[in-house]
C-alpha positions as semicolon CSV with decimal commas, in nm:
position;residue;x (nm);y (nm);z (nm)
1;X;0,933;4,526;-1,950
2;X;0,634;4,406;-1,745
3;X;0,464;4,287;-2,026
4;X;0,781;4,073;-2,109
5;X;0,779;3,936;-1,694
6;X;0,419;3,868;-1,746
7;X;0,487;3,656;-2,030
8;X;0,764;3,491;-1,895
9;X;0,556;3,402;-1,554
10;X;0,245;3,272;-1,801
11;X;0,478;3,055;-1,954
12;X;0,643;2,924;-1,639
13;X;0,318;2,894;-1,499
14;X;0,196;2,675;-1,800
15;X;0,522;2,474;-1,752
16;X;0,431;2,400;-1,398
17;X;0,078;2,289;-1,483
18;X;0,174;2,039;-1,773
19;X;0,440;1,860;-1,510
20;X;0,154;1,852;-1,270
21;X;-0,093;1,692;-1,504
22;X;0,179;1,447;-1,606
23;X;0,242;1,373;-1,240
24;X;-0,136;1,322;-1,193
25;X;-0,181;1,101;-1,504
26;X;0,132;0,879;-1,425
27;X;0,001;0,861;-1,052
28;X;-0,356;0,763;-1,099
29;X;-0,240;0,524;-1,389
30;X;0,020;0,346;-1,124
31;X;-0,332;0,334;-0,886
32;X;-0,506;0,123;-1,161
33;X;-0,235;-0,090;-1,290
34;X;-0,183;-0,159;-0,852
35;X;-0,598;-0,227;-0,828
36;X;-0,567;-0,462;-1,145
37;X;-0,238;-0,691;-1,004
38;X;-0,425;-0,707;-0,629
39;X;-0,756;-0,809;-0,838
40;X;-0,542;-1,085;-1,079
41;X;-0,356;-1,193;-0,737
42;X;-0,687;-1,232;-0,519
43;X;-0,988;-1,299;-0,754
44;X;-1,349;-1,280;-0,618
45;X;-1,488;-1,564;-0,479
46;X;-1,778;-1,684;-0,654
47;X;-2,053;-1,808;-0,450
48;X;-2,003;-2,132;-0,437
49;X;-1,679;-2,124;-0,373
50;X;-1,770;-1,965;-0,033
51;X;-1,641;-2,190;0,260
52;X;-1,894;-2,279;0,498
53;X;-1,924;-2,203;0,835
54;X;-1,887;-2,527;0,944
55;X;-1,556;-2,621;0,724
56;X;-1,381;-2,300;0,793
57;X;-1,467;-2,383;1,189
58;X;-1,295;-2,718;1,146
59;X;-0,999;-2,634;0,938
60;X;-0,924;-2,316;1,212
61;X;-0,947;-2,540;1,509
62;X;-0,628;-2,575;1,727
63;X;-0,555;-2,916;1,744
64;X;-0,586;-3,041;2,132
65;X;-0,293;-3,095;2,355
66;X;-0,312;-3,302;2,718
67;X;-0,295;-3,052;2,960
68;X;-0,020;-3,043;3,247
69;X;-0,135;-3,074;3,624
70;X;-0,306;-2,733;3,687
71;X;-0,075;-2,579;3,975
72;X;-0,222;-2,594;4,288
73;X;0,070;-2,394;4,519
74;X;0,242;-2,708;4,565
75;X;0,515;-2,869;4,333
């Protein structure tokens, strides 16, 4: 009778472990397929395709506004 348990848990045991690698496999394949849509959505820039300091300065700029009479307690 225990022999016939034993069994029984091996094989249940075995069960468990394939579902678990499946899991794993389908997981970590779902992390590379993610990795390789983020990488096709937002390539690398090359190097000379590298804004410079100077154009990403301009092009972040707020553009300037008159200002209002600073308040000065009176109105």
């Amino acid at each position: 009778m225990y022999a016939s348990k034993a069994t029984k848990l091996q094989q249940q045991l075995a069960n468990v472990t394939k579902k678990a690698n499946e899991e794993e496999k389908k997981h970590r394949q779902a992390e590379a397929d993610l990795a390789d849509a983020l990488q096709a959505q937002n390539p690398p820039l090359l190097l000379t395709q590298v804004p410079t300091a100077g154009a990403g300065v301009a092009a972040t700029k707020a553009p300037k506004f008159a200002q209002q009479e600073k308040f000065n307690g009176k109105r």
